[in-house]
PDB file of C-alpha atoms in Angstrom:
ATOM      1  CA  MET X   1      -0.544  16.271   9.458  1.00 37.00           C
ATOM      2  CA  SER X   2      -2.492  19.605   8.610  1.00 53.00           C
ATOM      3  CA  ILE X   3      -5.692  19.361   9.230  1.00 69.00           C
ATOM      4  CA  ALA X   4      -8.579  20.212   5.695  1.00 83.00           C
ATOM      5  CA  GLU X   5     -12.252  21.836   6.554  1.00 86.00           C
ATOM      6  CA  LEU X   6     -14.493  21.595   3.371  1.00 92.00           C
ATOM      7  CA  GLN X   7     -18.039  23.073   3.226  1.00 93.00           C
ATOM      8  CA  VAL X   8     -20.689  21.689   1.493  1.00 95.00           C
ATOM      9  CA  TYR X   9     -22.551  23.835  -1.174  1.00 95.00           C
ATOM     10  CA  SER X  10     -24.825  21.102  -2.655  1.00 95.00           C
ATOM     11  CA  VAL X  11     -25.082  16.966  -3.270  1.00 94.00           C
ATOM     12  CA  GLU X  12     -25.181  16.305  -6.635  1.00 94.00           C
ATOM     13  CA  GLU X  13     -25.855  12.572  -6.850  1.00 92.00           C
ATOM     14  CA  ALA X  14     -25.405   9.967  -3.419  1.00 91.00           C
ATOM     15  CA  ASP X  15     -26.566   6.329  -2.509  1.00 88.00           C
ATOM     16  CA  VAL X  16     -25.441   3.786  -0.236  1.00 82.00           C
ATOM     17  CA  THR X  17     -21.954   3.551  -1.543  1.00 84.00           C
ATOM     18  CA  GLY X  18     -20.825   7.173  -1.679  1.00 88.00           C
ATOM     19  CA  GLY X  19     -21.699  10.275  -4.081  1.00 92.00           C
ATOM     20  CA  VAL X  20     -20.572  13.648  -5.530  1.00 95.00           C
ATOM     21  CA  CYS X  21     -20.509  16.717  -3.681  1.00 96.00           C
ATOM     22  CA  VAL X  22     -19.708  20.709  -5.011  1.00 97.00           C
ATOM     23  CA  VAL X  23     -17.561  22.071  -1.738  1.00 96.00           C
ATOM     24  CA  ARG X  24     -15.478  24.932  -0.555  1.00 95.00           C
ATOM     25  CA  CYS X  25     -12.632  24.234   0.866  1.00 93.00           C
ATOM     26  CA  ILE X  26     -11.906  26.509   3.874  1.00 90.00           C
ATOM     27  CA  GLY X  27      -9.426  25.532   5.352  1.00 84.00           C
ATOM     28  CA  GLY X  28      -6.399  23.421   5.079  1.00 82.00           C
ATOM     29  CA  VAL X  29      -5.363  21.734   1.815  1.00 87.00           C
ATOM     30  CA  ALA X  30      -7.942  19.195   1.013  1.00 90.00           C
ATOM     31  CA  ARG X  31      -6.373  15.739  -1.143  1.00 86.00           C
ATOM     32  CA  ALA X  32      -7.159  12.902  -2.465  1.00 85.00           C
ATOM     33  CA  GLY X  33      -7.069   9.838   0.108  1.00 79.00           C
ATOM     34  CA  GLN X  34      -8.208  11.718   3.350  1.00 83.00           C
ATOM     35  CA  VAL X  35     -10.484  10.687   5.557  1.00 83.00           C
ATOM     36  CA  TYR X  36     -13.524  13.509   6.407  1.00 86.00           C
ATOM     37  CA  ALA X  37     -15.361  13.065   9.681  1.00 80.00           C
ATOM     38  CA  VAL X  38     -19.430  13.434   9.627  1.00 77.00           C
ATOM     39  CA  GLY X  39     -20.310  12.881  13.420  1.00 71.00           C
ATOM     40  CA  GLU X  40     -19.137   9.591  14.360  1.00 70.00           C
ATOM     41  CA  SER X  41     -19.263   8.456  10.703  1.00 77.00           C
ATOM     42  CA  ARG X  42     -16.424   9.256   8.282  1.00 80.00           C
ATOM     43  CA  MET X  43     -16.108   9.593   4.456  1.00 86.00           C
ATOM     44  CA  GLY X  44     -13.484   8.942   2.217  1.00 86.00           C
ATOM     45  CA  LEU X  45     -12.171  11.187  -0.311  1.00 89.00           C
ATOM     46  CA  ARG X  46     -11.705   9.265  -3.602  1.00 87.00           C
ATOM     47  CA  HIS X  47     -11.614  11.688  -6.199  1.00 91.00           C
ATOM     48  CA  ILE X  48     -11.395  15.904  -6.926  1.00 94.00           C
ATOM     49  CA  GLU X  49     -12.451  17.573 -10.029  1.00 95.00           C
ATOM     50  CA  ARG X  50     -11.667  20.973 -10.685  1.00 95.00           C
ATOM     51  CA  TYR X  51     -12.915  22.813 -14.376  1.00 93.00           C
ATOM     52  CA  GLY X  52     -13.676  19.474 -15.462  1.00 90.00           C
ATOM     53  CA  ARG X  53     -10.180  17.483 -15.088  1.00 93.00           C
ATOM     54  CA  PRO X  54      -9.257  15.568 -12.057  1.00 92.00           C
ATOM     55  CA  VAL X  55      -6.392  17.081  -9.985  1.00 92.00           C
ATOM     56  CA  GLY X  56      -4.870  15.454  -6.841  1.00 88.00           C
ATOM     57  CA  SER X  57      -5.685  18.469  -3.996  1.00 90.00           C
ATOM     58  CA  PHE X  58      -7.284  22.093  -3.915  1.00 92.00           C
ATOM     59  CA  GLY X  59      -6.307  25.177  -1.206  1.00 89.00           C
ATOM     60  CA  ALA X  60      -8.566  27.746   1.254  1.00 88.00           C
ATOM     61  CA  GLY X  61     -11.006  29.407  -1.558  1.00 92.00           C
ATOM     62  CA  HIS X  62     -11.683  27.392  -4.152  1.00 95.00           C
ATOM     63  CA  THR X  63     -14.150  25.127  -4.736  1.00 96.00           C
ATOM     64  CA  ALA X  64     -14.123  21.793  -6.609  1.00 96.00           C
ATOM     65  CA  LYS X  65     -16.818  18.348  -7.370  1.00 96.00           C
ATOM     66  CA  VAL X  66     -15.366  16.074  -5.259  1.00 96.00           C
ATOM     67  CA  HIS X  67     -16.538  11.957  -5.039  1.00 94.00           C
ATOM     68  CA  PHE X  68     -16.857  10.851  -1.714  1.00 92.00           C
ATOM     69  CA  SER X  69     -17.058   7.068  -0.028  1.00 87.00           C
ATOM     70  CA  GLY X  70     -19.987   6.454   2.520  1.00 83.00           C
ATOM     71  CA  ALA X  71     -23.006   6.270   3.048  1.00 82.00           C
ATOM     72  CA  MET X  72     -23.410   9.689   4.755  1.00 87.00           C
ATOM     73  CA  VAL X  73     -23.170  11.566   1.733  1.00 90.00           C
ATOM     74  CA  ALA X  74     -26.755  11.180   0.916  1.00 89.00           C
ATOM     75  CA  LEU X  75     -27.759  12.790   4.547  1.00 90.00           C
ATOM     76  CA  LEU X  76     -25.237  15.804   4.410  1.00 92.00           C
ATOM     77  CA  SER X  77     -26.687  19.584   3.809  1.00 91.00           C
ATOM     78  CA  ARG X  78     -25.303  22.892   2.431  1.00 93.00           C
ATOM     79  CA  GLY X  79     -23.611  24.735   4.627  1.00 92.00           C
ATOM     80  CA  GLN X  80     -22.216  21.539   6.534  1.00 91.00           C
ATOM     81  CA  VAL X  81     -19.083  21.867   7.542  1.00 89.00           C
ATOM     82  CA  LEU X  82     -16.600  18.015   7.126  1.00 89.00           C
ATOM     83  CA  THR X  83     -13.194  18.106   8.402  1.00 84.00           C
ATOM     84  CA  SER X  84     -10.237  15.772   7.937  1.00 83.00           C
ATOM     85  CA  VAL X  85      -9.350  13.070  10.460  1.00 76.00           C
ATOM     86  CA  PRO X  86      -5.743  13.028  10.801  1.00 64.00           C
ATOM     87  CA  PRO X  87      -4.932   8.615  10.339  1.00 56.00           C
ATOM     88  CA  ASP X  88      -3.514   8.895  13.291  1.00 54.00           C
ATOM     89  CA  GLY X  89      -7.097   9.126  14.676  1.00 58.00           C
ATOM     90  CA  HIS X  90      -8.028   5.436  13.548  1.00 62.00           C
ATOM     91  CA  SER X  91      -7.138   2.938  16.872  1.00 73.00           C
ATOM     92  CA  LEU X  92      -5.445  -0.795  15.851  1.00 81.00           C
ATOM     93  CA  GLU X  93      -8.957  -2.419  17.407  1.00 80.00           C
ATOM     94  CA  ASP X  94     -11.186  -0.292  14.834  1.00 74.00           C
ATOM     95  CA  LEU X  95      -8.949  -0.907  11.786  1.00 77.00           C
ATOM     96  CA  GLU X  96      -9.111  -4.903  12.030  1.00 83.00           C
ATOM     97  CA  ALA X  97     -12.465  -4.676  12.700  1.00 77.00           C
ATOM     98  CA  TRP X  98     -12.944  -2.913   9.070  1.00 73.00           C
ATOM     99  CA  LEU X  99     -10.970  -5.169   7.479  1.00 79.00           C
ATOM    100  CA  ALA X 100     -12.615  -7.754   8.578  1.00 79.00           C
ATOM    101  CA  THR X 101     -15.388  -6.724   6.756  1.00 74.00           C
ATOM    102  CA  ASP X 102     -14.136  -7.269   3.882  1.00 76.00           C
ATOM    103  CA  PRO X 103     -15.151  -3.482   2.504  1.00 70.00           C
ATOM    104  CA  PRO X 104     -15.288  -2.368  -0.952  1.00 65.00           C
ATOM    105  CA  LEU X 105     -12.009  -0.931  -2.185  1.00 63.00           C
ATOM    106  CA  GLY X 106     -11.408   2.224  -2.246  1.00 55.00           C
ATOM    107  CA  ASP X 107     -13.508   2.834   1.271  1.00 49.00           C
ATOM    108  CA  GLU X 108     -11.682   4.881   4.428  1.00 44.00           C
ATOM    109  CA  PRO X 109      -9.243   4.801   4.901  1.00 48.00           C
ATOM    110  CA  HIS X 110      -7.671   4.670   1.996  1.00 53.00           C
ATOM    111  CA  PRO X 111      -5.582   1.592   1.619  1.00 56.00           C
ATOM    112  CA  ARG X 112      -2.254   3.286   0.534  1.00 65.00           C
ATOM    113  CA  THR X 113      -2.099   5.681   3.398  1.00 68.00           C
ATOM    114  CA  LEU X 114      -3.515   2.838   5.907  1.00 75.00           C
ATOM    115  CA  ARG X 115      -0.298   0.820   4.435  1.00 79.00           C
ATOM    116  CA  VAL X 116       1.919   3.688   5.280  1.00 76.00           C
ATOM    117  CA  LEU X 117       0.476   4.021   8.921  1.00 76.00           C
ATOM    118  CA  ALA X 118       0.828   0.409   9.351  1.00 83.00           C
ATOM    119  CA  GLY X 119       3.895  -0.076   7.819  1.00 85.00           C
ATOM    120  CA  VAL X 120       5.713   2.854  10.392  1.00 82.00           C
ATOM    121  CA  ARG X 121       4.004   1.370  13.599  1.00 85.00           C
ATOM    122  CA  MET X 122       4.721  -2.612  12.467  1.00 90.00           C
ATOM    123  CA  ARG X 123       8.446  -0.577  13.013  1.00 89.00           C
ATOM    124  CA  ASP X 124       8.354   0.797  16.181  1.00 88.00           C
ATOM    125  CA  ASP X 125       9.915  -0.624  18.619  1.00 87.00           C
ATOM    126  CA  ARG X 126       8.268   0.910  21.614  1.00 86.00           C
ATOM    127  CA  LEU X 127       5.230  -0.916  21.009  1.00 88.00           C
ATOM    128  CA  PRO X 128       5.074  -4.798  22.135  1.00 92.00           C
ATOM    129  CA  ASP X 129       5.603  -7.255  20.266  1.00 93.00           C
ATOM    130  CA  GLY X 130       2.148  -8.616  19.958  1.00 93.00           C
ATOM    131  CA  ILE X 131       1.174  -5.443  18.838  1.00 93.00           C
ATOM    132  CA  ARG X 132       3.614  -4.789  16.093  1.00 93.00           C
ATOM    133  CA  LEU X 133       2.693  -8.022  14.943  1.00 94.00           C
ATOM    134  CA  ARG X 134      -1.361  -6.855  14.644  1.00 93.00           C
ATOM    135  CA  TRP X 135       0.057  -3.798  13.068  1.00 92.00           C
ATOM    136  CA  GLY X 136       2.109  -6.010  10.490  1.00 93.00           C
ATOM    137  CA  ARG X 137      -1.054  -8.189   9.387  1.00 92.00           C
ATOM    138  CA  VAL X 138      -2.712  -4.569   8.911  1.00 90.00           C
ATOM    139  CA  ALA X 139      -0.355  -3.766   6.912  1.00 89.00           C
ATOM    140  CA  LEU X 140      -0.258  -6.712   4.743  1.00 89.00           C
ATOM    141  CA  ALA X 141      -4.001  -6.155   4.023  1.00 88.00           C
ATOM    142  CA  ALA X 142      -3.418  -2.522   2.642  1.00 84.00           C
ATOM    143  CA  THR X 143      -0.911  -3.931   0.660  1.00 84.00           C
ATOM    144  CA  HIS X 144      -2.876  -5.870  -0.768  1.00 82.00           C
ATOM    145  CA  ARG X 145      -5.741  -3.740  -1.092  1.00 81.00           C
ATOM    146  CA  CYS X 146      -3.252  -1.180  -2.684  1.00 78.00           C
ATOM    147  CA  ALA X 147      -2.252  -3.877  -5.160  1.00 75.00           C
ATOM    148  CA  ALA X 148      -5.826  -4.471  -6.035  1.00 76.00           C
ATOM    149  CA  ALA X 149      -7.366  -1.007  -6.049  1.00 70.00           C
ATOM    150  CA  GLU X 150      -4.539   0.261  -8.388  1.00 70.00           C
ATOM    151  CA  GLY X 151      -4.515  -3.070 -11.115  1.00 69.00           C
ATOM    152  CA  THR X 152      -0.812  -3.334  -9.854  1.00 64.00           C
ATOM    153  CA  PRO X 153       0.607  -6.868 -11.745  1.00 59.00           C
ATOM    154  CA  ASP X 154       2.068  -9.121  -9.398  1.00 59.00           C
ATOM    155  CA  LEU X 155       5.516  -8.372 -10.386  1.00 61.00           C
ATOM    156  CA  VAL X 156       5.255  -4.655  -9.563  1.00 54.00           C
ATOM    157  CA  GLY X 157       3.151  -5.258  -6.416  1.00 60.00           C
ATOM    158  CA  ALA X 158       5.655  -7.875  -5.340  1.00 73.00           C
ATOM    159  CA  PRO X 159       8.620  -6.083  -3.411  1.00 76.00           C
ATOM    160  CA  GLU X 160       6.018  -4.283  -1.288  1.00 80.00           C
ATOM    161  CA  LEU X 161       4.195  -7.297   0.146  1.00 83.00           C
ATOM    162  CA  ALA X 162       7.518  -9.199   0.482  1.00 85.00           C
ATOM    163  CA  CYS X 163       9.189  -5.857   2.236  1.00 87.00           C
ATOM    164  CA  VAL X 164       6.528  -6.726   4.933  1.00 89.00           C
ATOM    165  CA  ARG X 165       6.221 -10.064   4.827  1.00 91.00           C
ATOM    166  CA  GLY X 166      10.400 -10.377   5.219  1.00 90.00           C
ATOM    167  CA  TYR X 167      10.005  -7.774   7.870  1.00 91.00           C
ATOM    168  CA  LEU X 168       7.705  -9.605   9.747  1.00 93.00           C
ATOM    169  CA  ILE X 169       9.896 -12.795   9.220  1.00 93.00           C
ATOM    170  CA  GLN X 170      12.903 -10.837  10.169  1.00 90.00           C
ATOM    171  CA  GLN X 171      12.117  -9.611  13.104  1.00 91.00           C
ATOM    172  CA  PHE X 172       9.236 -11.712  14.743  1.00 92.00           C
ATOM    173  CA  GLY X 173      11.257 -15.628  13.668  1.00 89.00           C
ATOM    174  CA  PRO X 174       9.040 -18.116  11.495  1.00 88.00           C
ATOM    175  CA  ASP X 175       6.977 -19.036  14.867  1.00 87.00           C
ATOM    176  CA  ARG X 176       5.205 -15.637  14.750  1.00 91.00           C
ATOM    177  CA  GLY X 177       6.267 -13.574  11.622  1.00 91.00           C
ATOM    178  CA  GLY X 178       5.406 -15.915   9.282  1.00 90.00           C
ATOM    179  CA  ASP X 179       6.490 -18.842   7.184  1.00 91.00           C
ATOM    180  CA  PRO X 180       9.762 -17.883   5.175  1.00 92.00           C
ATOM    181  CA  VAL X 181       9.563 -21.213   3.193  1.00 92.00           C
ATOM    182  CA  ALA X 182       5.826 -19.564   1.398  1.00 91.00           C
ATOM    183  CA  LEU X 183       7.458 -16.542   1.244  1.00 91.00           C
ATOM    184  CA  CYS X 184      10.455 -17.504  -0.717  1.00 92.00           C
ATOM    185  CA  ARG X 185       7.802 -20.034  -2.685  1.00 91.00           C
ATOM    186  CA  ASP X 186       5.484 -17.135  -3.736  1.00 89.00           C
ATOM    187  CA  LEU X 187       7.997 -15.147  -4.890  1.00 90.00           C
ATOM    188  CA  LEU X 188      10.081 -17.623  -6.710  1.00 90.00           C
ATOM    189  CA  ALA X 189       6.913 -18.152  -8.900  1.00 89.00           C
ATOM    190  CA  LEU X 190       6.810 -14.413  -9.847  1.00 86.00           C
ATOM    191  CA  ILE X 191      10.224 -14.729 -11.278  1.00 88.00           C
ATOM    192  CA  ASP X 192       9.700 -16.145 -15.269  1.00 89.00           C
ATOM    193  CA  LEU X 193      13.310 -16.650 -15.490  1.00 88.00           C
ATOM    194  CA  THR X 194      16.289 -19.229 -14.272  1.00 92.00           C
ATOM    195  CA  PRO X 195      19.238 -17.821 -12.591  1.00 92.00           C
ATOM    196  CA  ASP X 196      21.152 -19.057 -15.756  1.00 92.00           C
ATOM    197  CA  GLN X 197      19.412 -17.221 -18.172  1.00 92.00           C
ATOM    198  CA  ALA X 198      19.084 -14.250 -15.479  1.00 91.00           C
ATOM    199  CA  ALA X 199      23.147 -14.078 -15.428  1.00 91.00           C
ATOM    200  CA  ALA X 200      22.785 -14.271 -19.336  1.00 92.00           C
ATOM    201  CA  GLN X 201      21.079 -11.255 -19.983  1.00 91.00           C
ATOM    202  CA  CYS X 202      22.996  -9.581 -17.398  1.00 90.00           C
ATOM    203  CA  ARG X 203      25.923  -9.588 -19.267  1.00 89.00           C
ATOM    204  CA  VAL X 204      24.354  -7.527 -21.922  1.00 91.00           C
ATOM    205  CA  TRP X 205      21.835  -5.829 -20.019  1.00 88.00           C
ATOM    206  CA  ARG X 206      23.320  -1.972 -21.030  1.00 89.00           C
ATOM    207  CA  ASP X 207      21.782  -3.203 -24.943  1.00 89.00           C
ATOM    208  CA  LEU X 208      18.810  -4.950 -23.769  1.00 86.00           C
ATOM    209  CA  PRO X 209      15.216  -2.714 -24.152  1.00 90.00           C
ATOM    210  CA  HIS X 210      13.923  -0.026 -21.406  1.00 91.00           C
ATOM    211  CA  HIS X 211      11.090  -2.894 -20.208  1.00 90.00           C
ATOM    212  CA  ARG X 212      13.319  -5.863 -19.810  1.00 90.00           C
ATOM    213  CA  ILE X 213      16.149  -3.562 -17.560  1.00 90.00           C
ATOM    214  CA  ARG X 214      13.224  -2.923 -15.250  1.00 90.00           C
ATOM    215  CA  HIS X 215      12.077  -6.322 -14.922  1.00 89.00           C
ATOM    216  CA  LEU X 216      15.420  -7.196 -14.037  1.00 90.00           C
ATOM    217  CA  ARG X 217      15.530  -4.530 -11.701  1.00 91.00           C
ATOM    218  CA  ARG X 218      12.511  -6.060 -10.124  1.00 88.00           C
ATOM    219  CA  ILE X 219      13.718  -9.400 -10.011  1.00 90.00           C
ATOM    220  CA  LYS X 220      16.588  -7.774  -7.961  1.00 91.00           C
ATOM    221  CA  ASN X 221      14.095  -6.343  -5.527  1.00 89.00           C
ATOM    222  CA  LEU X 222      12.827 -10.133  -4.727  1.00 88.00           C
ATOM    223  CA  ILE X 223      15.908 -11.328  -4.366  1.00 92.00           C
ATOM    224  CA  ALA X 224      16.792  -9.390  -1.652  1.00 91.00           C
ATOM    225  CA  TRP X 225      14.183 -10.476   0.193  1.00 90.00           C
ATOM    226  CA  LEU X 226      14.544 -13.986  -0.676  1.00 91.00           C
ATOM    227  CA  THR X 227      18.596 -13.349   0.774  1.00 92.00           C
ATOM    228  CA  ALA X 228      17.055 -11.626   3.960  1.00 91.00           C
ATOM    229  CA  VAL X 229      14.843 -14.793   5.272  1.00 91.00           C
ATOM    230  CA  ARG X 230      17.490 -17.374   4.225  1.00 92.00           C
ATOM    231  CA  PRO X 231      18.625 -17.825   7.329  1.00 93.00           C
ATOM    232  CA  HIS X 232      14.904 -18.590   8.713  1.00 92.00           C
ATOM    233  CA  LEU X 233      14.609 -21.668   6.125  1.00 90.00           C
ATOM    234  CA  PRO X 234      14.856 -25.375   7.666  1.00 84.00           C
ATOM    235  CA  ASP X 235      18.427 -26.979   6.558  1.00 78.00           C
ATOM    236  CA  ASP X 236      16.072 -29.267   4.019  1.00 84.00           C
ATOM    237  CA  ALA X 237      13.606 -26.887   2.515  1.00 84.00           C
ATOM    238  CA  PRO X 238      13.600 -27.602  -1.140  1.00 87.00           C
ATOM    239  CA  VAL X 239      13.478 -23.787  -1.873  1.00 91.00           C
ATOM    240  CA  ALA X 240      16.849 -23.333  -0.141  1.00 92.00           C
ATOM    241  CA  THR X 241      18.721 -24.321  -3.146  1.00 91.00           C
ATOM    242  CA  SER X 242      17.061 -21.959  -5.516  1.00 92.00           C
ATOM    243  CA  VAL X 243      17.066 -18.827  -2.793  1.00 93.00           C
ATOM    244  CA  ASP X 244      21.531 -19.335  -2.807  1.00 93.00           C
ATOM    245  CA  ALA X 245      21.100 -19.870  -6.793  1.00 93.00           C
ATOM    246  CA  TRP X 246      19.186 -16.391  -7.058  1.00 93.00           C
ATOM    247  CA  THR X 247      21.307 -14.852  -4.384  1.00 93.00           C
ATOM    248  CA  GLN X 248      25.020 -15.461  -6.275  1.00 93.00           C
ATOM    249  CA  VAL X 249      23.022 -13.741  -9.429  1.00 91.00           C
ATOM    250  CA  ARG X 250      22.126 -10.736  -7.484  1.00 92.00           C
ATOM    251  CA  ALA X 251      24.837  -8.957  -7.869  1.00 90.00           C
ATOM    252  CA  LEU X 252      25.042  -9.125 -11.475  1.00 91.00           C
ATOM    253  CA  LEU X 253      21.598  -7.881 -11.603  1.00 89.00           C
ATOM    254  CA  PRO X 254      21.087  -4.133 -13.365  1.00 92.00           C
TER     255      PRO X 254
END
């Protein structure tokens, strides 16, 4: 990840949650979602405006009005240089301690950046299982924060959450990775059709409106994780019959 540097021109407004600054990029590319170091403190770059319009990034030699999270904004001074900090700079212990405070949405580290980082570490089989499980819990927390920060509807955001929960169960089993019955129960609760109703729609899916086709595809994504954790369900689990019924329907879905 390239390192960006911003030089402060002025602090337009600030309070304990963050503030707005006019800055000039003097190196690299500044992007929304980056984290900037101010001594030992950190600020999250939440939003960028240029010429009155929101933009995702701006490069060296250009100025912009930026919205930072973090109380340190009020202490910035003209000419001060801020340096972006790669996500890798955050230790697992720091992230766990930060999440334990239930920080406001949008605070540093950016939830989607954190979700990607934690997901990569969770899948790194060079790490001890205990560390991977801890990264998995961070990934779960970050995924929940992404959905809340972005206002994602349950069915839209569910596949990302199911991916993390299902992966942990597959890799580490029900004892350490999570409860497969709870995962299946949660996913089934999001599906607003019966298997028979879904099968009927599948027979004419090409004639359905686009939003209904997308809906069926989201259901298909959920079924993939129902099927993946099916071997971990107890034989007498009430949800097993429903999971088996949906598994048979999945091949018919668009």
